[in-house]
Short mmCIF file of C-alpha atoms in Angstrom, two decimals:
data_model
loop_
_atom_site.label_atom_id
_atom_site.label_comp_id
_atom_site.label_asym_id
_atom_site.label_seq_id
_atom_site.Cartn_x
_atom_site.Cartn_y
_atom_site.Cartn_z
CA MET A 1 102.66 144.77 88.61
CA HIS A 2 104.13 143.84 84.92
CA ARG A 3 101.32 141.48 82.48
CA LYS A 4 103.61 138.63 83.18
CA GLU A 5 103.45 138.56 87.26
CA PHE A 6 99.75 139.49 87.17
CA LEU A 7 98.90 135.95 85.27
CA GLN A 8 101.38 133.93 86.89
CA LYS A 9 99.93 134.93 90.50
CA SER A 10 96.29 135.04 88.84
CA ILE A 11 96.80 131.24 87.80
CA LEU A 12 98.26 130.11 91.26
CA SER A 13 95.02 131.43 92.57
CA LEU A 14 93.19 128.73 90.88
CA GLY A 15 95.12 125.98 92.50
CA MET A 16 92.30 124.79 94.45
CA GLY A 17 89.73 124.78 91.55
CA SER A 18 92.30 122.04 90.12
CA LEU A 19 91.32 120.01 92.97
CA LEU A 20 88.23 118.87 91.64
CA LEU A 21 88.71 119.17 87.79
CA SER A 22 88.56 115.44 86.40
CA GLN A 23 90.07 113.91 83.70
CA ASN A 24 87.52 112.20 82.20
CA PRO A 25 86.78 112.59 78.34
CA PHE A 26 83.05 113.57 78.77
CA VAL A 27 81.75 115.29 82.00
CA SER A 28 78.58 116.72 81.69
CA LEU A 29 77.46 119.86 83.02
CA ARG A 30 74.06 120.07 84.57
CA SER A 31 72.12 122.82 87.00
CA GLU A 32 70.96 122.57 89.83
CA GLU A 33 67.21 122.54 87.99
CA GLU A 34 68.01 119.70 86.16
CA GLU A 35 69.37 117.65 88.70
CA LYS A 36 65.84 118.10 90.71
CA GLU A 37 63.74 117.19 87.95
CA GLN A 38 65.65 113.70 87.82
CA GLU A 39 63.11 110.76 89.98
CA SER A 40 64.69 108.87 92.88
CA ILE A 41 66.38 105.53 92.06
CA ALA A 42 67.20 104.66 95.48
CA LEU A 43 65.55 101.86 97.64
CA PRO A 44 65.74 101.95 101.38
CA SER A 45 69.48 100.02 101.89
CA LYS A 46 71.66 99.53 105.01
CA VAL A 47 74.63 99.62 102.83
CA LYS A 48 76.45 103.07 102.87
CA THR A 49 79.31 102.26 100.55
CA VAL A 50 80.68 99.87 98.15
CA ILE A 51 84.41 98.86 97.60
CA PHE A 52 85.13 97.76 94.23
CA ILE A 53 88.31 96.29 93.43
CA GLU A 54 88.94 95.97 89.39
CA MET A 55 91.86 93.24 88.37
CA MET A 56 92.33 95.19 85.11
CA GLY A 57 93.84 93.57 82.19
CA GLY A 58 91.97 90.31 82.69
CA MET A 59 92.72 87.98 85.87
CA SER A 60 93.44 84.44 85.55
CA HIS A 61 90.84 82.35 87.38
CA VAL A 62 92.49 79.17 87.16
CA ASP A 63 95.49 80.64 88.54
CA THR A 64 93.84 82.55 91.47
CA LEU A 65 90.16 81.39 92.91
CA ASP A 66 89.30 78.56 90.72
CA PRO A 67 92.01 75.59 91.18
CA LYS A 68 92.06 73.45 88.03
CA PRO A 69 94.44 70.91 86.99
CA ASN A 70 96.12 73.30 84.74
CA SER A 71 96.63 75.78 87.31
CA ALA A 72 99.99 77.14 87.74
CA PHE A 73 99.92 77.42 91.68
CA SER A 74 98.85 74.59 94.49
CA LYS A 75 95.86 74.66 96.14
CA VAL A 76 95.01 76.46 99.66
CA ASN A 77 92.26 75.50 101.98
CA SER A 78 89.67 78.83 102.76
CA SER A 79 87.72 79.55 105.55
CA ILE A 80 84.80 78.57 103.50
CA SER A 81 83.86 74.74 104.31
CA GLY A 82 85.33 72.52 101.33
CA LEU A 83 86.04 75.70 99.24
CA SER A 84 89.70 75.68 98.09
CA VAL A 85 91.37 78.62 96.23
CA LEU A 86 95.27 78.87 94.60
CA GLU A 87 98.66 80.28 96.60
CA PRO A 88 98.26 84.05 94.64
CA PHE A 89 94.94 84.27 97.40
CA SER A 90 96.35 82.71 100.23
CA LEU A 91 96.09 85.30 103.19
CA THR A 92 92.65 86.46 101.70
CA ALA A 93 91.63 82.68 101.62
CA LYS A 94 91.39 83.08 105.51
CA GLN A 95 89.00 85.70 105.02
CA LEU A 96 86.17 84.44 102.88
CA HIS A 97 84.20 83.72 105.19
CA SER A 98 82.44 86.86 105.49
CA ILE A 99 81.88 87.33 101.70
CA GLY A 100 81.33 84.57 98.99
CA ILE A 101 82.63 83.58 95.45
CA ILE A 102 80.86 83.64 92.17
CA ARG A 103 82.99 80.92 89.93
CA SER A 104 80.55 81.55 86.75
CA THR A 105 81.01 85.48 85.81
CA TRP A 106 80.90 85.71 81.99
CA SER A 107 80.16 88.25 79.03
CA GLU A 108 80.84 87.92 74.99
CA GLU A 109 83.55 90.69 75.01
CA GLY A 110 86.57 89.92 74.51
CA ASP A 111 88.75 93.33 73.90
CA HIS A 112 89.72 95.09 76.83
CA GLY A 113 87.95 98.23 76.07
CA PHE A 114 84.37 96.37 75.03
CA ALA A 115 84.76 94.36 78.09
CA GLN A 116 85.59 97.57 80.25
CA MET A 117 82.65 99.52 79.41
CA LEU A 118 80.45 96.71 80.01
CA LEU A 119 82.14 95.98 83.47
CA GLY A 120 81.86 100.10 84.43
CA THR A 121 78.24 100.13 83.14
CA GLY A 122 76.79 97.08 82.51
CA TYR A 123 75.91 98.08 78.92
CA ARG A 124 77.72 96.52 76.05
CA MET A 125 79.24 99.15 74.04
CA THR A 126 77.09 98.39 70.95
CA GLU A 127 74.17 98.78 73.24
CA ALA A 128 75.74 102.28 74.64
CA MET A 129 76.30 104.03 71.61
CA GLY A 130 73.28 105.88 72.27
CA PHE A 131 74.79 107.13 75.27
CA PRO A 132 78.08 109.26 74.97
CA ASP A 133 77.65 110.69 78.32
CA ILE A 134 76.67 107.35 79.90
CA PRO A 135 78.14 107.27 83.75
CA HIS A 136 80.13 104.67 85.46
CA PHE A 137 78.07 102.97 87.98
CA GLY A 138 79.99 104.18 90.53
CA SER A 139 78.53 107.52 89.69
CA VAL A 140 75.35 106.24 90.03
CA ILE A 141 75.19 104.66 93.19
CA ALA A 142 76.87 108.05 94.65
CA TYR A 143 74.23 110.06 92.78
CA ALA A 144 71.38 107.69 94.77
CA LYS A 145 73.00 108.24 97.87
CA LYS A 146 74.12 111.76 97.97
CA SER A 147 71.48 113.78 95.26
CA LYS A 148 69.10 114.25 97.98
CA VAL A 149 71.75 115.15 100.82
CA LYS A 150 72.58 118.73 101.47
CA SER A 151 75.53 119.49 103.06
CA SER A 152 78.64 120.67 102.17
CA TYR A 153 81.13 119.02 99.33
CA PHE A 154 82.68 115.68 100.45
CA PRO A 155 83.63 113.04 97.62
CA SER A 156 81.23 110.74 96.67
CA TYR A 157 83.16 108.51 94.70
CA VAL A 158 87.10 108.23 94.76
CA THR A 159 88.79 106.23 92.40
CA ILE A 160 92.39 104.99 93.69
CA GLY A 161 94.84 103.34 90.87
CA GLY A 162 94.77 102.93 87.31
CA ARG A 163 91.89 105.38 85.29
CA GLY A 164 90.95 102.91 82.16
CA GLY A 165 87.61 102.45 80.96
CA LYS A 166 84.88 104.35 82.03
CA ASN A 167 86.59 104.80 85.70
CA GLY A 168 85.70 107.61 87.52
CA ASN A 169 83.43 108.98 84.60
CA SER A 170 79.87 110.18 85.83
CA GLY A 171 79.00 111.43 82.35
CA PHE A 172 75.47 113.08 82.52
CA LEU A 173 75.65 113.23 86.37
CA GLY A 174 78.09 116.03 86.41
CA ILE A 175 81.25 117.14 88.60
CA ASN A 176 79.62 116.25 91.84
CA TYR A 177 79.71 112.46 91.01
CA SER A 178 82.97 112.66 89.29
CA GLY A 179 85.75 110.15 90.83
CA TYR A 180 87.84 112.01 93.16
CA HIS A 181 91.43 110.65 91.91
CA VAL A 182 93.91 109.54 94.47
CA GLY A 183 97.36 109.12 92.74
CA ASN A 184 99.65 109.29 95.55
CA VAL A 185 98.14 107.06 98.71
CA ASP A 186 101.00 108.05 100.85
CA GLU A 187 99.58 112.18 99.91
CA PRO A 188 96.11 111.75 98.70
CA ILE A 189 94.97 115.20 99.34
CA GLN A 190 96.86 117.51 97.26
CA HIS A 191 96.71 121.07 96.11
CA LEU A 192 94.96 122.51 99.17
CA ASN A 193 97.29 125.42 99.39
CA PRO A 194 99.11 127.47 96.77
CA SER A 195 102.16 125.49 95.64
CA HIS A 196 104.75 127.88 96.51
CA GLY A 197 105.57 128.67 100.29
CA LYS A 198 103.16 128.53 103.42
CA PHE A 199 100.65 131.29 103.01
CA SER A 200 98.55 132.69 105.56
CA GLU A 201 94.23 132.02 105.74
CA GLU A 202 94.26 136.22 104.80
CA ARG A 203 96.12 135.63 102.12
CA ILE A 204 94.68 132.54 100.80
CA LEU A 205 90.91 134.43 101.35
CA ARG A 206 92.23 137.54 99.30
CA ARG A 207 92.77 135.15 96.76
CA LYS A 208 89.50 133.55 96.71
CA ASP A 209 88.28 137.22 96.53
CA LEU A 210 89.96 138.06 93.39
CA VAL A 211 88.91 134.56 91.64
CA SER A 212 85.73 134.95 92.91
CA PHE A 213 85.53 138.89 91.40
CA MET A 214 86.86 137.84 87.85
CA ASN A 215 84.16 134.87 88.05
CA GLU A 216 81.77 137.39 88.86
CA GLU A 217 82.83 139.90 85.99
CA PHE A 218 82.94 136.82 83.35
CA SER A 219 79.54 135.23 84.13
CA LYS A 220 77.91 138.69 83.70
CA ASN A 221 79.20 138.78 80.03
CA TYR A 222 78.74 135.13 79.11
CA PRO A 223 76.01 133.65 81.83
CA THR A 224 76.61 129.62 80.38
CA LYS A 225 76.55 126.54 82.52
CA GLU A 226 80.28 126.16 82.30
CA ALA A 227 80.44 129.44 83.95
CA MET A 228 78.21 128.09 86.79
CA ASN A 229 79.41 125.16 87.38
CA TRP A 230 83.46 126.19 87.49
CA LYS A 231 81.88 128.55 90.68
CA LYS A 232 80.65 125.54 92.08
CA MET A 233 83.99 123.75 91.71
CA LEU A 234 85.71 126.58 93.62
CA THR A 235 82.77 126.52 96.14
CA ALA A 236 83.25 122.68 96.53
CA ALA A 237 86.87 122.45 96.23
CA GLU A 238 86.76 125.20 99.86
CA GLU A 239 84.26 123.04 101.30
CA PHE A 240 86.24 119.94 100.86
CA ARG A 241 89.30 122.03 102.18
CA ASN A 242 87.65 122.89 105.25
CA SER A 243 85.99 119.80 105.80
CA LYS A 244 86.00 118.32 108.71
CA ASP A 245 86.27 114.77 107.87
CA ILE A 246 89.51 115.24 105.49
CA ASP A 247 90.89 113.32 107.36
CA SER A 248 89.93 110.25 106.64
CA PHE A 249 92.24 110.42 103.61
CA ARG A 250 95.32 110.39 105.88
CA ILE A 251 96.31 106.70 106.01
CA SER A 252 99.34 108.09 108.30
CA LEU A 253 96.92 108.49 110.92
CA GLU A 254 96.59 105.12 111.52
CA ASP A 255 98.79 103.48 114.10
CA GLU A 256 101.69 101.61 112.66
CA LYS A 257 100.65 97.67 113.75
CA THR A 258 97.61 98.12 111.43
CA ARG A 259 99.79 99.70 108.85
CA VAL A 260 102.23 96.99 108.97
CA ARG A 261 99.22 94.28 108.82
CA TYR A 262 97.97 96.25 105.72
CA GLY A 263 101.33 95.89 104.13
CA THR A 264 104.01 99.08 102.55
CA THR A 265 103.18 98.47 99.23
CA TRP A 266 100.54 101.06 97.35
CA GLN A 267 97.96 98.23 97.04
CA GLY A 268 98.19 97.62 100.42
CA LYS A 269 97.99 101.47 101.37
CA ALA A 270 94.60 101.96 99.02
CA MET A 271 93.02 98.94 101.04
CA LEU A 272 93.83 100.83 104.13
CA LEU A 273 92.50 104.33 102.58
CA ALA A 274 89.09 101.89 101.45
CA LYS A 275 88.61 100.96 105.05
CA ARG A 276 88.92 105.00 106.35
CA LEU A 277 86.66 106.09 103.52
CA ALA A 278 84.29 103.18 103.92
CA LYS A 279 84.04 104.31 107.85
CA GLN A 280 83.41 107.83 106.33
CA GLU A 281 80.57 106.24 104.21
CA VAL A 282 81.87 107.50 101.31
CA PRO A 283 79.46 106.16 98.86
CA PHE A 284 81.50 104.34 96.27
CA ILE A 285 85.62 103.47 96.24
CA HIS A 286 86.81 101.99 93.38
CA ILE A 287 90.49 100.25 93.25
CA SER A 288 92.13 99.49 89.84
CA ILE A 289 95.04 97.09 89.99
CA GLY A 290 96.67 96.43 86.69
CA GLY A 291 98.96 94.16 85.16
CA TRP A 292 96.88 91.59 84.61
CA ASP A 293 97.26 90.99 80.63
CA THR A 294 99.48 88.12 81.00
CA HIS A 295 99.89 87.07 77.40
CA THR A 296 103.78 86.16 78.05
CA GLY A 297 104.90 85.52 81.86
CA ASN A 298 101.90 84.66 83.64
CA LYS A 299 103.07 83.04 86.58
CA ALA A 300 105.71 85.32 87.57
CA GLN A 301 103.34 88.27 86.91
CA ILE A 302 100.86 86.91 89.19
CA THR A 303 103.26 86.04 91.99
CA LYS A 304 104.43 89.66 92.04
CA ILE A 305 101.20 91.06 91.88
CA MET A 306 99.68 89.04 94.32
CA LYS A 307 102.52 89.30 96.71
CA GLU A 308 101.74 92.97 97.04
CA THR A 309 98.10 92.97 97.02
CA ASP A 310 96.91 90.08 99.09
CA MET A 311 97.93 91.00 102.46
CA GLY A 312 95.97 94.38 101.95
CA ILE A 313 92.96 92.51 100.92
CA ALA A 314 92.97 90.12 103.76
CA ALA A 315 93.43 92.72 106.06
CA LEU A 316 90.52 95.28 104.77
CA LEU A 317 88.08 91.89 104.71
CA GLU A 318 89.12 90.92 108.29
CA ASP A 319 88.19 95.04 109.72
CA LEU A 320 85.33 95.17 107.81
CA ASN A 321 84.11 91.90 109.53
CA GLN A 322 85.33 92.72 112.79
CA THR A 323 84.00 96.04 112.99
CA GLY A 324 80.86 95.47 111.82
CA LEU A 325 81.02 97.55 108.70
CA ILE A 326 80.14 94.60 106.72
CA LYS A 327 76.84 95.18 107.35
CA GLN A 328 76.54 98.40 105.55
CA THR A 329 79.33 98.04 102.96
CA LEU A 330 79.20 95.68 99.98
CA PHE A 331 83.22 94.29 98.82
CA VAL A 332 83.48 93.24 95.28
CA LEU A 333 86.71 91.89 93.79
CA THR A 334 86.45 90.67 89.60
CA SER A 335 87.61 91.99 86.66
CA GLU A 336 86.85 92.30 83.03
CA PHE A 337 87.45 88.86 81.67
CA GLY A 338 89.31 85.81 82.68
CA ARG A 339 92.35 84.03 81.15
CA THR A 340 92.36 80.82 78.74
CA PRO A 341 92.59 77.40 80.20
CA ASP A 342 95.78 76.75 78.41
CA VAL A 343 98.98 77.91 78.72
CA GLY A 344 101.41 77.64 76.21
CA SER A 345 105.30 77.42 75.47
CA ARG A 346 105.73 81.09 76.40
CA ASP A 347 104.11 80.83 79.72
CA GLY A 348 101.08 83.28 78.79
CA ARG A 349 97.32 82.97 79.09
CA ASP A 350 95.15 84.95 76.35
CA HIS A 351 91.65 86.66 76.69
CA HIS A 352 88.98 84.52 78.01
CA PRO A 353 85.45 85.92 78.51
CA LYS A 354 83.33 82.90 78.61
CA VAL A 355 84.34 82.63 82.39
CA TRP A 356 85.86 84.07 85.53
CA SER A 357 85.69 84.42 89.31
CA THR A 358 84.30 87.18 91.20
CA LEU A 359 84.57 87.87 94.77
CA ILE A 360 81.74 89.41 96.50
CA GLY A 361 79.88 90.20 99.72
CA GLY A 362 78.97 92.30 102.82
CA GLY A 363 75.58 93.90 103.44
CA PRO A 364 72.25 91.78 102.09
CA PHE A 365 74.63 89.00 100.43
CA GLN A 366 74.87 85.61 102.20
CA LYS A 367 78.11 84.81 103.74
CA GLY A 368 80.06 82.21 102.57
CA PHE A 369 78.50 81.42 99.51
CA VAL A 370 80.02 79.75 96.60
CA TRP A 371 77.62 80.43 93.32
CA GLY A 372 78.45 78.58 89.95
CA GLU A 373 81.05 76.04 88.98
CA THR A 374 83.48 75.49 85.64
CA ASP A 375 84.20 72.27 83.92
CA GLU A 376 87.08 70.11 84.53
CA LEU A 377 89.49 72.98 82.85
CA GLY A 378 88.14 76.09 83.64
CA GLY A 379 86.85 76.87 80.33
CA LYS A 380 83.06 77.48 81.07
CA ALA A 381 80.25 77.42 83.44
CA ILE A 382 78.56 74.04 83.97
CA LYS A 383 75.35 74.91 84.77
CA ALA A 384 73.50 77.60 82.55
CA ASN A 385 71.28 79.03 84.72
CA GLU A 386 74.01 79.62 87.25
CA ALA A 387 76.14 81.74 84.82
CA VAL A 388 76.49 85.33 85.84
CA HIS A 389 76.55 87.79 82.81
CA VAL A 390 78.25 90.92 83.75
CA ARG A 391 75.01 92.93 83.38
CA ASP A 392 73.19 90.73 85.94
CA LEU A 393 76.27 91.58 88.13
CA VAL A 394 76.04 95.14 87.73
CA ALA A 395 72.49 94.83 88.54
CA THR A 396 73.19 92.66 91.40
CA ILE A 397 75.25 95.11 92.78
CA TYR A 398 73.12 97.78 92.22
CA LYS A 399 70.03 96.13 94.15
CA ALA A 400 72.37 95.27 97.23
CA ALA A 401 73.72 98.75 97.24
CA GLY A 402 70.34 100.14 97.62
CA VAL A 403 69.44 101.27 94.17
CA ASP A 404 66.81 100.40 91.91
CA PRO A 405 68.18 98.37 88.70
CA ASP A 406 64.90 98.91 86.72
CA GLY A 407 65.69 103.08 87.54
CA GLU A 408 65.15 105.31 85.13
CA LEU A 409 67.20 109.01 84.51
CA ILE A 410 67.26 111.65 82.12
CA ASN A 411 70.66 112.21 80.40
CA SER A 412 72.34 115.38 78.99
CA PHE A 413 70.23 115.25 75.52
CA GLY A 414 66.84 114.90 77.43
CA ARG A 415 66.82 111.22 76.51
CA PRO A 416 65.43 108.57 79.27
CA PHE A 417 68.32 106.25 80.14
CA LEU A 418 67.67 103.08 82.06
CA LEU A 419 70.22 102.10 84.91
CA THR A 420 70.16 98.38 83.53
CA THR A 421 69.36 97.02 80.25
CA LYS A 422 66.20 95.09 79.72
CA LYS A 423 68.11 91.72 79.69
CA ALA A 424 69.75 92.08 83.22
CA LYS A 425 68.27 90.48 86.02
CA VAL A 426 69.33 90.69 89.61
CA ILE A 427 70.76 87.07 91.07
CA GLU A 428 68.22 87.09 93.99
CA GLY A 429 69.98 84.13 95.11
CA LEU A 430 73.00 85.90 96.66
CA LEU A 431 70.84 88.21 98.65
#
């Protein structure tokens, strides 16, 4: 065999390992001994799953969930008595009785990167400077739910859509709690088989043995954490490939009537996939829907996004409620900030972190609640004591999901890391 041919075939045999490779800029590699050192951060909870829908770019609250005289759309009644939202959420409006709405979310961060950092971790950028390996709070929830469970590998954090900010980044918690990314909702599981042709299981096993042999020889000479974790990734990939639960990723197995109800757009399919994964009790499911940075063409862009999204969100909430999954599933829909009440001549709204709206419910949350209220134009919350800072939102999600918001982990530098800052508080009135 020529050297070039040997290398080509060897590289092909590594294909399964790519199944778990994260694109995160900083994923720490931790040994099993280091993971065992961590104190438990789990609280007793019936919640098994969090579905987190992030409207990336800054969703205009006055055009979606908080009607004002300067809204670009007409009001529609919701299934919460006395509550109106706007046309883009007209189908979702009929399902709001099963969850609730916060109309007073806020922060100080008007920059996308800074705001997404805060939303993803509960820490402002300046507060997180000492923690370059800080994990997304979805990874923390996945860790709390799965770190003490001894079973074969199955994703505990799934990301669908955009991957901005800290999305999918497990930081010092390691590869097992990194987001498994679904780039194609029609074919969410890829690289399970070699890319060239169909090979027998026997041939795949021979390739696995060859990779194992090369890894063992390398590890003898270079006994590093990286080598150990690469071996763990290959093992996890094989376990995932052979999992009896892998069909939960295949929305094609749903009947046609259900698929039509969710819609044929990728957003609708993402919501259907989220329902299937919630049924499988995947701890954190993260759907990112971009396009909300509407400095120009605000009304047309919102119309386009929600025409493709509203049907799927409504179907998801309906199914969670009717199947009873809502009792063990948290549903959250929010953004990194809102948009300015004023619309200029260019039909655009700028960044507005002073206030925006969040849909939240399931698990221990009340049903059909409305928390907070904005002023006449939607510029700020009327009552300061009802304002919900993003760090409070993250702390409340932690508590509702069964994670101690006052808990502490040790990062890869041996430093104690508080899950929330000392300023954060749980909004107990929602639970």
